[in-house]
Amino acid sequence: MGVEPTRRMMQVLAGQALDPPPVWLMRQAGRYLPEYRATRETAGGFLDLCYTPKLAAEVTLQPIRRYAFDAAILFSDILVVPDALGQHVRFVEGEGPRLDALASADDIARLDPVATAKKFSIVCETVARLRSDLPAETTLIGFCGAPWTVATYMIGGRGSPDQAAARLFAYRQPEAFARLMDLLVDVSVDYLSQQISAGADCVQIFDSWAGSLPDDEFARWVVAPTKRMVAALESRHQGVPVIGFPRGAGANAARYVRETGVTAIGCDTAEPLGAMRNLAQMRRKASGAIAAQGNLDPLLLVSGGEALDRRVDEILEAMDGVPFIFNLGHGIVPQTPPENVSRLVNRVRGDGA
Ligand code: 1CP
């Protein structure tokens, strides 16, 4: 075996504070990049892109070539899990995902965990390719959606501002909903575990709609399933870091960290910098430090200029001396000028500032 490469993001996930902090951006591969749009056209549909390892690896690498981010995130989507379970998923150009919505306990009973093997193994082929094609110092992040967030799409059939369909389903048919959540926990653990075995250094669980729940439901549908996933992953892959991203958790963020056992917490745009710093100073029961990741407003990356520089500096100053990974508070939006991303990365790294 060769010498272990130094992956800066992994050092932070192990509890070190680095100056400058490692940086990567959620949705760093995507339509704001002309080379992504070109590859996307050759792939056909969006899911075809996710299920073609050569092309999925290519679009993952594109932002690494341009910006030398400290981490690459597997190119895929959280809706690969419902698709692999046999629910019909398609992406409508300019509108987003559409699924044949689950409406009953029978619909849930028809989902087939055994059927996931084929599609998960295709995604893991992308992971394996990436681990061999990436620079040795680049951390490779695997991911999935959290059970609650994935369930909102499975039940709603599409994205929605309030996740009303899933919330109503959970209130009206609690037993069926609990079965769906249990199934998603099990399948998502297998999926992440396979990504880790294929070469992912760490994983991120995206709970994009964690913010829409009252606190009892937050405990039941966000904290508890995530806690089960973290414990199962820890028993299969000891010490592999898990980043949780409970978007919109607000005052529940500290509880999420304390109770789930995640290694790091992704903070959304609304998290005050002082609160993000406090999260990065929490301790884990098992093994020490927590890291925080976030939280620049993606729209500041669209507008750019000195306001962008100022906010980057404020974030760096607020997080100085604690384990921190620079990121956005949510994904890059398609109208982002690629040169603003260079400006951001240079500013974080103190190059040409
Ligand atoms: O046409 C296209 O190119 C589609 C745009 C797109 C892209 C680039 C979609 C459709 N998904 C993705 C990739 C993607 N999705 C990644 C890849 C890696 C990277 O970050 O570079 C990741 C991690 C995701 C995760 C994802 N998908 C989330 C969680 C994070 C978040 O943004 O909150 C969610 C909610 C989705 C669902 C989804 N997929 C695509 C869209 C447009 C949406 C949101 C739909 C909605 O709620 O209306």
mmCIF file of C-alpha atoms and ligand atoms in Angstrom:
data_model
loop_
_atom_site.group_PDB
_atom_site.id
_atom_site.type_symbol
_atom_site.label_atom_id
_atom_site.label_comp_id
_atom_site.label_asym_id
_atom_site.label_seq_id
_atom_site.Cartn_x
_atom_site.Cartn_y
_atom_site.Cartn_z
ATOM 1 C CA MET A 1 0.000 0.000 0.000
ATOM 2 C CA GLY A 2 1.154 3.527 -0.747
ATOM 3 C CA VAL A 3 1.264 6.411 1.665
ATOM 4 C CA GLU A 4 -2.211 7.524 2.832
ATOM 5 C CA PRO A 5 -3.136 10.661 0.913
ATOM 6 C CA THR A 6 -4.083 13.724 2.928
ATOM 7 C CA ARG A 7 -7.719 14.512 2.292
ATOM 8 C CA ARG A 8 -8.332 17.856 3.952
ATOM 9 C CA MET A 9 -12.067 17.412 4.240
ATOM 10 C CA MET A 10 -11.528 14.071 6.008
ATOM 11 C CA GLN A 11 -9.213 15.787 8.488
ATOM 12 C CA VAL A 12 -11.981 18.228 9.350
ATOM 13 C CA LEU A 13 -14.498 15.396 9.656
ATOM 14 C CA ALA A 14 -12.045 13.852 12.137
ATOM 15 C CA GLY A 15 -12.361 17.000 14.237
ATOM 16 C CA GLN A 16 -9.513 19.252 13.105
ATOM 17 C CA ALA A 17 -9.929 22.957 12.382
ATOM 18 C CA LEU A 18 -8.078 23.855 9.142
ATOM 19 C CA ASP A 19 -7.125 27.258 7.793
ATOM 20 C CA PRO A 20 -8.225 27.689 5.073
ATOM 21 C CA PRO A 21 -11.184 25.336 5.522
ATOM 22 C CA PRO A 22 -11.914 22.747 2.824
ATOM 23 C CA VAL A 23 -14.547 23.867 0.317
ATOM 24 C CA TRP A 24 -17.085 22.146 -1.919
ATOM 25 C CA LEU A 25 -20.570 23.234 -3.011
ATOM 26 C CA MET A 26 -23.871 21.378 -3.011
ATOM 27 C CA ARG A 27 -24.986 20.802 -6.640
ATOM 28 C CA GLN A 28 -21.490 21.717 -7.834
ATOM 29 C CA ALA A 29 -22.181 19.604 -10.927
ATOM 30 C CA GLY A 30 -25.132 20.959 -12.867
ATOM 31 C CA ARG A 31 -26.693 23.239 -15.388
ATOM 32 C CA TYR A 32 -24.676 26.376 -14.497
ATOM 33 C CA LEU A 33 -21.717 24.634 -16.217
ATOM 34 C CA PRO A 34 -21.730 24.552 -20.061
ATOM 35 C CA GLU A 35 -19.794 21.254 -20.023
ATOM 36 C CA TYR A 36 -22.566 19.702 -17.869
ATOM 37 C CA ARG A 37 -25.245 20.840 -20.319
ATOM 38 C CA ALA A 38 -23.244 19.306 -23.171
ATOM 39 C CA THR A 39 -22.847 15.921 -21.428
ATOM 40 C CA ARG A 40 -26.483 15.991 -20.310
ATOM 41 C CA GLU A 41 -27.569 16.335 -23.953
ATOM 42 C CA THR A 42 -25.661 13.241 -25.007
ATOM 43 C CA ALA A 43 -27.201 11.201 -22.161
ATOM 44 C CA GLY A 44 -30.869 11.568 -23.110
ATOM 45 C CA GLY A 45 -32.934 11.764 -19.913
ATOM 46 C CA PHE A 46 -31.715 12.866 -16.505
ATOM 47 C CA LEU A 47 -32.043 9.355 -15.024
ATOM 48 C CA ASP A 48 -30.090 7.957 -18.001
ATOM 49 C CA LEU A 49 -27.291 10.298 -16.964
ATOM 50 C CA CYS A 50 -27.474 8.962 -13.382
ATOM 51 C CA TYR A 51 -27.408 5.343 -14.627
ATOM 52 C CA THR A 52 -24.527 5.686 -17.120
ATOM 53 C CA PRO A 53 -21.371 5.389 -14.976
ATOM 54 C CA LYS A 54 -19.049 6.849 -17.597
ATOM 55 C CA LEU A 55 -21.198 9.989 -17.994
ATOM 56 C CA ALA A 56 -22.135 10.311 -14.310
ATOM 57 C CA ALA A 57 -18.433 10.130 -13.413
ATOM 58 C CA GLU A 58 -17.627 12.696 -16.094
ATOM 59 C CA VAL A 59 -20.100 15.286 -14.763
ATOM 60 C CA THR A 60 -18.883 14.650 -11.198
ATOM 61 C CA LEU A 61 -15.323 15.423 -12.313
ATOM 62 C CA GLN A 62 -16.174 18.576 -14.299
ATOM 63 C CA PRO A 63 -16.356 20.966 -11.308
ATOM 64 C CA ILE A 64 -13.245 19.327 -9.784
ATOM 65 C CA ARG A 65 -11.255 20.111 -12.948
ATOM 66 C CA ARG A 66 -12.461 23.727 -12.984
ATOM 67 C CA TYR A 67 -12.201 24.593 -9.314
ATOM 68 C CA ALA A 68 -10.142 21.852 -7.592
ATOM 69 C CA PHE A 69 -12.770 21.558 -4.851
ATOM 70 C CA ASP A 70 -11.669 19.585 -1.782
ATOM 71 C CA ALA A 71 -14.512 17.126 -2.325
ATOM 72 C CA ALA A 72 -16.438 15.556 -5.189
ATOM 73 C CA ILE A 73 -20.013 14.432 -4.654
ATOM 74 C CA LEU A 74 -21.251 11.440 -6.591
ATOM 75 C CA PHE A 75 -23.525 12.605 -9.406
ATOM 76 C CA SER A 76 -26.907 10.983 -8.874
ATOM 77 C CA ASP A 77 -30.205 12.037 -7.329
ATOM 78 C CA ILE A 78 -32.133 11.264 -4.159
ATOM 79 C CA LEU A 79 -34.993 9.940 -6.332
ATOM 80 C CA VAL A 80 -32.856 7.026 -7.548
ATOM 81 C CA VAL A 81 -34.072 5.203 -4.404
ATOM 82 C CA PRO A 82 -37.824 5.319 -5.239
ATOM 83 C CA ASP A 83 -36.957 4.530 -8.852
ATOM 84 C CA ALA A 84 -34.926 1.486 -7.780
ATOM 85 C CA LEU A 85 -37.816 0.374 -5.531
ATOM 86 C CA GLY A 86 -40.031 0.201 -8.606
ATOM 87 C CA GLN A 87 -41.955 3.461 -8.280
ATOM 88 C CA HIS A 88 -42.168 5.177 -11.647
ATOM 89 C CA VAL A 89 -39.966 8.334 -11.610
ATOM 90 C CA ARG A 90 -39.396 10.736 -14.493
ATOM 91 C CA PHE A 91 -37.881 14.204 -14.824
ATOM 92 C CA VAL A 92 -39.913 16.689 -16.826
ATOM 93 C CA GLU A 93 -37.744 19.268 -18.607
ATOM 94 C CA GLY A 94 -38.042 22.654 -16.913
ATOM 95 C CA GLU A 95 -40.426 21.343 -14.235
ATOM 96 C CA GLY A 96 -38.629 18.776 -12.102
ATOM 97 C CA PRO A 97 -39.368 15.265 -10.914
ATOM 98 C CA ARG A 98 -42.714 13.493 -11.293
ATOM 99 C CA LEU A 99 -43.547 10.203 -9.537
ATOM 100 C CA ASP A 100 -46.667 8.039 -9.570
ATOM 101 C CA ALA A 101 -47.713 9.107 -6.075
ATOM 102 C CA LEU A 102 -48.172 6.445 -3.376
ATOM 103 C CA ALA A 103 -51.705 6.706 -2.007
ATOM 104 C CA SER A 104 -52.299 3.600 0.098
ATOM 105 C CA ALA A 105 -50.767 0.848 2.212
ATOM 106 C CA ASP A 106 -51.069 -1.418 -0.846
ATOM 107 C CA ASP A 107 -48.937 0.939 -2.922
ATOM 108 C CA ILE A 108 -46.278 0.796 -0.199
ATOM 109 C CA ALA A 109 -46.485 -3.006 -0.025
ATOM 110 C CA ARG A 110 -45.713 -3.176 -3.759
ATOM 111 C CA LEU A 111 -42.321 -1.450 -3.353
ATOM 112 C CA ASP A 112 -39.617 -4.059 -3.806
ATOM 113 C CA PRO A 113 -36.324 -3.733 -1.879
ATOM 114 C CA VAL A 114 -34.887 -6.756 -3.695
ATOM 115 C CA ALA A 115 -35.289 -4.950 -7.009
ATOM 116 C CA THR A 116 -32.929 -2.159 -5.900
ATOM 117 C CA ALA A 117 -29.799 -4.303 -6.325
ATOM 118 C CA LYS A 118 -29.399 -3.744 -10.063
ATOM 119 C CA LYS A 119 -29.670 0.053 -10.061
ATOM 120 C CA PHE A 120 -27.653 0.483 -6.860
ATOM 121 C CA SER A 121 -24.842 -1.543 -8.376
ATOM 122 C CA ILE A 122 -24.803 0.747 -11.441
ATOM 123 C CA VAL A 123 -24.467 3.802 -9.185
ATOM 124 C CA CYS A 124 -21.689 2.062 -7.252
ATOM 125 C CA GLU A 125 -19.861 1.481 -10.523
ATOM 126 C CA THR A 126 -19.775 5.286 -10.849
ATOM 127 C CA VAL A 127 -18.385 5.542 -7.309
ATOM 128 C CA ALA A 128 -15.619 3.039 -8.080
ATOM 129 C CA ARG A 129 -14.687 4.846 -11.306
ATOM 130 C CA LEU A 130 -14.558 8.133 -9.440
ATOM 131 C CA ARG A 131 -12.299 6.825 -6.717
ATOM 132 C CA SER A 132 -9.794 5.773 -9.335
ATOM 133 C CA ASP A 133 -10.143 8.919 -11.529
ATOM 134 C CA LEU A 134 -10.135 11.574 -8.792
ATOM 135 C CA PRO A 135 -6.964 13.222 -7.500
ATOM 136 C CA ALA A 136 -5.766 11.360 -4.387
ATOM 137 C CA GLU A 137 -6.349 14.429 -2.198
ATOM 138 C CA THR A 138 -10.014 14.824 -3.198
ATOM 139 C CA THR A 139 -12.583 13.456 -0.763
ATOM 140 C CA LEU A 140 -15.374 11.461 -2.416
ATOM 141 C CA ILE A 141 -18.833 11.974 -0.916
ATOM 142 C CA GLY A 142 -21.608 9.425 -1.376
ATOM 143 C CA PHE A 143 -25.189 10.439 -0.575
ATOM 144 C CA CYS A 144 -28.850 9.644 -0.348
ATOM 145 C CA GLY A 145 -32.000 11.499 0.628
ATOM 146 C CA ALA A 146 -33.197 11.124 4.201
ATOM 147 C CA PRO A 147 -36.288 8.909 4.591
ATOM 148 C CA TRP A 148 -38.588 11.869 5.385
ATOM 149 C CA THR A 149 -37.505 13.941 2.384
ATOM 150 C CA VAL A 150 -37.656 10.975 -0.018
ATOM 151 C CA ALA A 151 -41.099 10.063 1.356
ATOM 152 C CA THR A 152 -42.373 13.593 0.608
ATOM 153 C CA TYR A 153 -41.667 13.015 -3.093
ATOM 154 C CA MET A 154 -42.975 9.433 -3.070
ATOM 155 C CA ILE A 155 -46.288 10.508 -1.551
ATOM 156 C CA GLY A 156 -46.616 13.953 -3.135
ATOM 157 C CA GLY A 157 -45.519 12.762 -6.565
ATOM 158 C CA ARG A 158 -43.483 15.966 -7.024
ATOM 159 C CA GLY A 159 -41.748 18.753 -5.138
ATOM 160 C CA SER A 160 -44.045 21.030 -3.132
ATOM 161 C CA PRO A 161 -43.486 24.066 -0.926
ATOM 162 C CA ASP A 162 -45.198 22.585 2.156
ATOM 163 C CA GLN A 163 -45.023 18.767 1.761
ATOM 164 C CA ALA A 164 -48.723 18.721 2.608
ATOM 165 C CA ALA A 165 -49.433 15.347 0.974
ATOM 166 C CA ALA A 166 -46.813 13.509 3.051
ATOM 167 C CA ARG A 167 -47.736 15.279 6.267
ATOM 168 C CA LEU A 168 -51.412 14.406 5.777
ATOM 169 C CA PHE A 169 -50.559 10.809 4.907
ATOM 170 C CA ALA A 170 -48.446 10.519 8.075
ATOM 171 C CA TYR A 171 -51.322 11.883 10.203
ATOM 172 C CA ARG A 172 -54.086 9.863 8.546
ATOM 173 C CA GLN A 173 -52.314 6.536 7.973
ATOM 174 C CA PRO A 174 -49.596 6.429 10.638
ATOM 175 C CA GLU A 175 -48.998 2.677 10.406
ATOM 176 C CA ALA A 176 -48.576 2.620 6.652
ATOM 177 C CA PHE A 177 -46.370 5.695 6.870
ATOM 178 C CA ALA A 178 -44.195 4.053 9.536
ATOM 179 C CA ARG A 179 -43.788 1.010 7.281
ATOM 180 C CA LEU A 180 -42.640 3.233 4.421
ATOM 181 C CA MET A 181 -40.141 4.976 6.690
ATOM 182 C CA ASP A 182 -38.766 1.658 8.001
ATOM 183 C CA LEU A 183 -38.339 0.427 4.460
ATOM 184 C CA LEU A 184 -36.559 3.644 3.429
ATOM 185 C CA VAL A 185 -34.218 3.412 6.430
ATOM 186 C CA ASP A 186 -33.215 -0.154 5.520
ATOM 187 C CA VAL A 187 -32.832 0.449 1.801
ATOM 188 C CA SER A 188 -30.944 3.734 2.314
ATOM 189 C CA VAL A 189 -28.501 2.096 4.750
ATOM 190 C CA ASP A 190 -27.808 -0.646 2.184
ATOM 191 C CA TYR A 191 -27.389 1.946 -0.537
ATOM 192 C CA LEU A 192 -24.923 4.096 1.445
ATOM 193 C CA SER A 193 -23.114 1.012 2.676
ATOM 194 C CA GLN A 194 -22.612 -0.122 -0.932
ATOM 195 C CA GLN A 195 -21.339 3.348 -1.883
ATOM 196 C CA ILE A 196 -18.822 3.208 0.986
ATOM 197 C CA SER A 197 -17.672 -0.257 -0.046
ATOM 198 C CA ALA A 198 -17.242 1.027 -3.619
ATOM 199 C CA GLY A 199 -14.967 3.853 -2.465
ATOM 200 C CA ALA A 200 -16.936 6.751 -0.928
ATOM 201 C CA ASP A 201 -14.909 8.326 1.919
ATOM 202 C CA CYS A 202 -17.943 9.730 3.709
ATOM 203 C CA VAL A 203 -21.677 10.135 3.072
ATOM 204 C CA GLN A 204 -24.212 12.937 3.288
ATOM 205 C CA ILE A 205 -27.889 12.444 4.131
ATOM 206 C CA PHE A 206 -30.001 15.203 2.528
ATOM 207 C CA ASP A 207 -33.092 16.049 4.588
ATOM 208 C CA SER A 208 -34.127 19.017 2.479
ATOM 209 C CA TRP A 209 -37.640 19.173 3.924
ATOM 210 C CA ALA A 210 -36.791 18.625 7.603
ATOM 211 C CA GLY A 211 -38.015 22.158 8.327
ATOM 212 C CA SER A 212 -41.688 21.541 7.619
ATOM 213 C CA LEU A 213 -42.441 19.387 10.675
ATOM 214 C CA PRO A 214 -43.745 20.217 14.182
ATOM 215 C CA ASP A 215 -41.313 19.131 16.880
ATOM 216 C CA ASP A 216 -42.859 15.733 17.749
ATOM 217 C CA GLU A 217 -42.899 14.805 14.078
ATOM 218 C CA PHE A 218 -39.370 16.185 13.696
ATOM 219 C CA ALA A 219 -38.298 13.729 16.403
ATOM 220 C CA ARG A 220 -40.224 10.838 14.851
ATOM 221 C CA TRP A 221 -39.598 11.342 11.106
ATOM 222 C CA VAL A 222 -36.282 13.210 10.988
ATOM 223 C CA VAL A 223 -34.249 12.405 14.121
ATOM 224 C CA ALA A 224 -35.216 8.765 14.744
ATOM 225 C CA PRO A 225 -34.725 7.425 11.181
ATOM 226 C CA THR A 226 -31.436 9.313 10.834
ATOM 227 C CA LYS A 227 -30.257 7.954 14.172
ATOM 228 C CA ARG A 228 -31.002 4.410 13.010
ATOM 229 C CA MET A 229 -29.124 4.994 9.772
ATOM 230 C CA VAL A 230 -26.076 6.444 11.545
ATOM 231 C CA ALA A 231 -25.958 3.520 14.003
ATOM 232 C CA ALA A 232 -26.309 0.903 11.237
ATOM 233 C CA LEU A 233 -23.596 2.557 9.126
ATOM 234 C CA GLU A 234 -21.299 2.821 12.146
ATOM 235 C CA SER A 235 -21.691 -0.901 12.833
ATOM 236 C CA ARG A 236 -20.897 -1.817 9.214
ATOM 237 C CA HIS A 237 -18.203 0.795 8.477
ATOM 238 C CA GLN A 238 -16.670 1.922 11.713
ATOM 239 C CA GLY A 239 -15.506 5.539 11.706
ATOM 240 C CA VAL A 240 -16.865 6.472 8.261
ATOM 241 C CA PRO A 241 -18.179 10.029 8.678
ATOM 242 C CA VAL A 242 -21.849 10.823 8.131
ATOM 243 C CA ILE A 243 -22.870 14.408 7.349
ATOM 244 C CA GLY A 244 -26.514 15.234 8.104
ATOM 245 C CA PHE A 245 -28.227 18.116 6.298
ATOM 246 C CA PRO A 246 -31.539 18.801 8.071
ATOM 247 C CA ARG A 247 -32.458 21.871 6.028
ATOM 248 C CA GLY A 248 -34.681 24.292 7.922
ATOM 249 C CA ALA A 249 -34.176 22.524 11.280
ATOM 250 C CA GLY A 250 -33.628 25.902 12.956
ATOM 251 C CA ALA A 251 -33.899 25.580 16.730
ATOM 252 C CA ASN A 252 -33.958 21.768 16.354
ATOM 253 C CA ALA A 253 -30.450 21.627 14.854
ATOM 254 C CA ALA A 254 -28.615 21.054 18.160
ATOM 255 C CA ARG A 255 -31.059 18.313 19.088
ATOM 256 C CA TYR A 256 -30.533 16.711 15.690
ATOM 257 C CA VAL A 257 -26.769 16.637 16.285
ATOM 258 C CA ARG A 258 -27.082 15.382 19.859
ATOM 259 C CA GLU A 259 -29.573 12.608 19.129
ATOM 260 C CA THR A 260 -28.673 11.296 15.660
ATOM 261 C CA GLY A 261 -24.939 10.795 16.237
ATOM 262 C CA VAL A 262 -23.937 12.419 12.909
ATOM 263 C CA THR A 263 -20.271 13.369 12.509
ATOM 264 C CA ALA A 264 -21.054 16.717 10.886
ATOM 265 C CA ILE A 265 -24.032 18.973 10.317
ATOM 266 C CA GLY A 266 -24.805 20.850 7.133
ATOM 267 C CA CYS A 267 -26.309 24.243 7.950
ATOM 268 C CA ASP A 268 -28.761 26.033 5.693
ATOM 269 C CA THR A 269 -28.654 29.682 4.702
ATOM 270 C CA ALA A 270 -30.851 30.839 7.602
ATOM 271 C CA GLU A 271 -28.589 29.421 10.351
ATOM 272 C CA PRO A 272 -27.039 32.371 12.238
ATOM 273 C CA LEU A 273 -23.236 32.209 12.119
ATOM 274 C CA GLY A 274 -22.979 32.188 15.925
ATOM 275 C CA ALA A 275 -25.295 29.169 16.067
ATOM 276 C CA MET A 276 -23.303 27.393 13.335
ATOM 277 C CA ARG A 277 -20.137 27.999 15.357
ATOM 278 C CA ASN A 278 -21.826 26.544 18.466
ATOM 279 C CA LEU A 279 -22.835 23.429 16.501
ATOM 280 C CA ALA A 280 -19.189 22.986 15.421
ATOM 281 C CA GLN A 281 -18.188 23.002 19.083
ATOM 282 C CA MET A 282 -20.567 20.247 20.187
ATOM 283 C CA ARG A 283 -19.111 16.863 21.135
ATOM 284 C CA ARG A 284 -20.192 13.390 20.081
ATOM 285 C CA LYS A 285 -20.852 10.715 22.680
ATOM 286 C CA ALA A 286 -18.614 8.187 20.973
ATOM 287 C CA SER A 287 -15.706 10.040 19.456
ATOM 288 C CA GLY A 288 -15.174 13.688 19.995
ATOM 289 C CA ALA A 289 -15.705 16.577 17.700
ATOM 290 C CA ILE A 290 -18.550 17.616 15.429
ATOM 291 C CA ALA A 291 -17.877 19.560 12.237
ATOM 292 C CA ALA A 292 -20.210 22.141 10.684
ATOM 293 C CA GLN A 293 -20.682 22.730 6.971
ATOM 294 C CA GLY A 294 -22.322 25.698 5.252
ATOM 295 C CA ASN A 295 -23.903 28.129 4.662
ATOM 296 C CA LEU A 296 -23.468 30.879 2.048
ATOM 297 C CA ASP A 297 -26.676 31.993 0.325
ATOM 298 C CA PRO A 298 -26.654 30.485 -3.212
ATOM 299 C CA LEU A 299 -28.176 33.742 -4.496
ATOM 300 C CA LEU A 300 -25.150 35.693 -3.269
ATOM 301 C CA LEU A 301 -23.152 33.422 -5.546
ATOM 302 C CA VAL A 302 -25.433 34.514 -8.407
ATOM 303 C CA SER A 303 -25.045 38.226 -7.655
ATOM 304 C CA GLY A 304 -21.293 38.055 -6.894
ATOM 305 C CA GLY A 305 -19.129 41.126 -6.454
ATOM 306 C CA GLU A 306 -18.031 42.680 -3.207
ATOM 307 C CA ALA A 307 -21.152 41.592 -1.311
ATOM 308 C CA LEU A 308 -20.094 37.995 -2.000
ATOM 309 C CA ASP A 309 -16.535 38.693 -0.792
ATOM 310 C CA ARG A 310 -17.838 40.343 2.372
ATOM 311 C CA ARG A 311 -20.080 37.450 3.321
ATOM 312 C CA VAL A 312 -17.384 34.861 2.588
ATOM 313 C CA ASP A 313 -15.093 36.778 4.941
ATOM 314 C CA GLU A 314 -17.776 36.947 7.630
ATOM 315 C CA ILE A 315 -18.334 33.196 7.464
ATOM 316 C CA LEU A 316 -14.590 32.470 7.583
ATOM 317 C CA GLU A 317 -14.167 34.754 10.567
ATOM 318 C CA ALA A 318 -17.136 33.285 12.443
ATOM 319 C CA MET A 319 -15.859 29.727 11.929
ATOM 320 C CA ASP A 320 -12.179 30.409 12.595
ATOM 321 C CA GLY A 321 -10.589 27.775 14.852
ATOM 322 C CA VAL A 322 -13.458 25.239 14.786
ATOM 323 C CA PRO A 323 -13.926 22.180 12.502
ATOM 324 C CA PHE A 324 -15.601 23.713 9.438
ATOM 325 C CA ILE A 325 -16.254 22.893 5.796
ATOM 326 C CA PHE A 326 -17.129 25.851 3.563
ATOM 327 C CA ASN A 327 -20.264 25.255 1.473
ATOM 328 C CA LEU A 328 -23.507 26.894 0.429
ATOM 329 C CA GLY A 329 -26.648 26.771 2.554
ATOM 330 C CA HIS A 330 -28.442 24.968 -0.320
ATOM 331 C CA GLY A 331 -27.601 23.914 -3.878
ATOM 332 C CA ILE A 332 -26.092 26.083 -6.628
ATOM 333 C CA VAL A 333 -28.816 27.493 -8.881
ATOM 334 C CA PRO A 334 -28.591 27.197 -12.691
ATOM 335 C CA GLN A 335 -28.198 30.955 -13.343
ATOM 336 C CA THR A 336 -24.941 31.093 -11.296
ATOM 337 C CA PRO A 337 -22.079 32.632 -13.342
ATOM 338 C CA PRO A 338 -19.201 30.083 -13.263
ATOM 339 C CA GLU A 339 -16.699 32.934 -12.710
ATOM 340 C CA ASN A 340 -18.391 33.767 -9.390
ATOM 341 C CA VAL A 341 -17.592 30.232 -8.236
ATOM 342 C CA SER A 342 -13.893 30.869 -8.999
ATOM 343 C CA ARG A 343 -14.113 34.113 -7.078
ATOM 344 C CA LEU A 344 -15.601 32.296 -4.085
ATOM 345 C CA VAL A 345 -13.038 29.494 -4.072
ATOM 346 C CA ASN A 346 -10.137 31.951 -4.392
ATOM 347 C CA ARG A 347 -11.534 34.053 -1.580
ATOM 348 C CA VAL A 348 -11.924 31.041 0.743
ATOM 349 C CA ARG A 349 -8.380 29.923 -0.046
ATOM 350 C CA GLY A 350 -6.941 33.420 0.325
ATOM 351 C CA ASP A 351 -5.626 33.383 -3.305
ATOM 352 C CA GLY A 352 -5.516 36.752 -5.049
ATOM 353 C CA ALA A 353 -7.868 38.294 -2.489
HETATM 354 O O1 1CP B 1 -31.922 18.612 -15.771
HETATM 355 C C1 1CP B 1 -31.100 18.477 -14.858
HETATM 356 O O2 1CP B 1 -29.911 18.511 -15.083
HETATM 357 C C2 1CP B 1 -31.732 18.252 -13.529
HETATM 358 C C3 1CP B 1 -31.254 19.040 -12.367
HETATM 359 C C4 1CP B 1 -30.814 18.087 -11.262
HETATM 360 C C5 1CP B 1 -29.475 17.839 -10.867
HETATM 361 C C6 1CP B 1 -28.215 18.453 -11.436
HETATM 362 C C7 1CP B 1 -31.644 17.259 -10.483
HETATM 363 C C8 1CP B 1 -33.105 17.131 -10.573
HETATM 364 N N1 1CP B 1 -30.849 16.533 -9.615
HETATM 365 C C9 1CP B 1 -29.526 16.850 -9.819
HETATM 366 C C10 1CP B 1 -28.352 16.248 -9.151
HETATM 367 C C11 1CP B 1 -28.369 16.114 -7.689
HETATM 368 N N2 1CP B 1 -29.467 16.095 -6.869
HETATM 369 C C12 1CP B 1 -27.225 15.910 -6.896
HETATM 370 C C13 1CP B 1 -25.851 15.691 -7.526
HETATM 371 C C14 1CP B 1 -24.620 16.060 -6.977
HETATM 372 C C15 1CP B 1 -24.237 17.518 -6.792
HETATM 373 O O3 1CP B 1 -24.614 18.084 -5.734
HETATM 374 O O4 1CP B 1 -23.514 18.040 -7.631
HETATM 375 C C16 1CP B 1 -27.669 15.838 -5.546
HETATM 376 C C17 1CP B 1 -26.823 15.678 -4.300
HETATM 377 C C18 1CP B 1 -29.072 15.953 -5.551
HETATM 378 C C19 1CP B 1 -29.920 15.863 -4.359
HETATM 379 C C20 1CP B 1 -31.352 16.205 -4.440
HETATM 380 N N3 1CP B 1 -32.259 15.940 -5.435
HETATM 381 C C21 1CP B 1 -32.070 16.795 -3.371
HETATM 382 C C22 1CP B 1 -31.477 17.129 -2.021
HETATM 383 C C23 1CP B 1 -30.746 18.427 -2.024
HETATM 384 C C24 1CP B 1 -31.573 19.662 -2.290
HETATM 385 O O5 1CP B 1 -31.343 20.291 -3.324
HETATM 386 O O6 1CP B 1 -32.428 19.995 -1.447
HETATM 387 C C25 1CP B 1 -33.412 16.931 -3.771
HETATM 388 C C26 1CP B 1 -34.554 17.510 -2.977
HETATM 389 C C27 1CP B 1 -33.521 16.387 -5.085
HETATM 390 C C28 1CP B 1 -34.755 16.255 -5.907
HETATM 391 C C29 1CP B 1 -34.584 16.935 -7.206
HETATM 392 N N4 1CP B 1 -33.867 16.433 -8.256
HETATM 393 C C30 1CP B 1 -33.828 17.319 -9.284
HETATM 394 C C31 1CP B 1 -34.582 18.472 -8.881
HETATM 395 C C32 1CP B 1 -34.815 19.673 -9.734
HETATM 396 C C33 1CP B 1 -35.027 18.229 -7.565
HETATM 397 C C34 1CP B 1 -35.825 19.176 -6.679
HETATM 398 C C35 1CP B 1 -37.241 19.126 -7.096
HETATM 399 C C36 1CP B 1 -38.262 19.893 -6.265
HETATM 400 O O7 1CP B 1 -38.339 19.777 -5.026
HETATM 401 O O8 1CP B 1 -39.057 20.579 -6.916
#
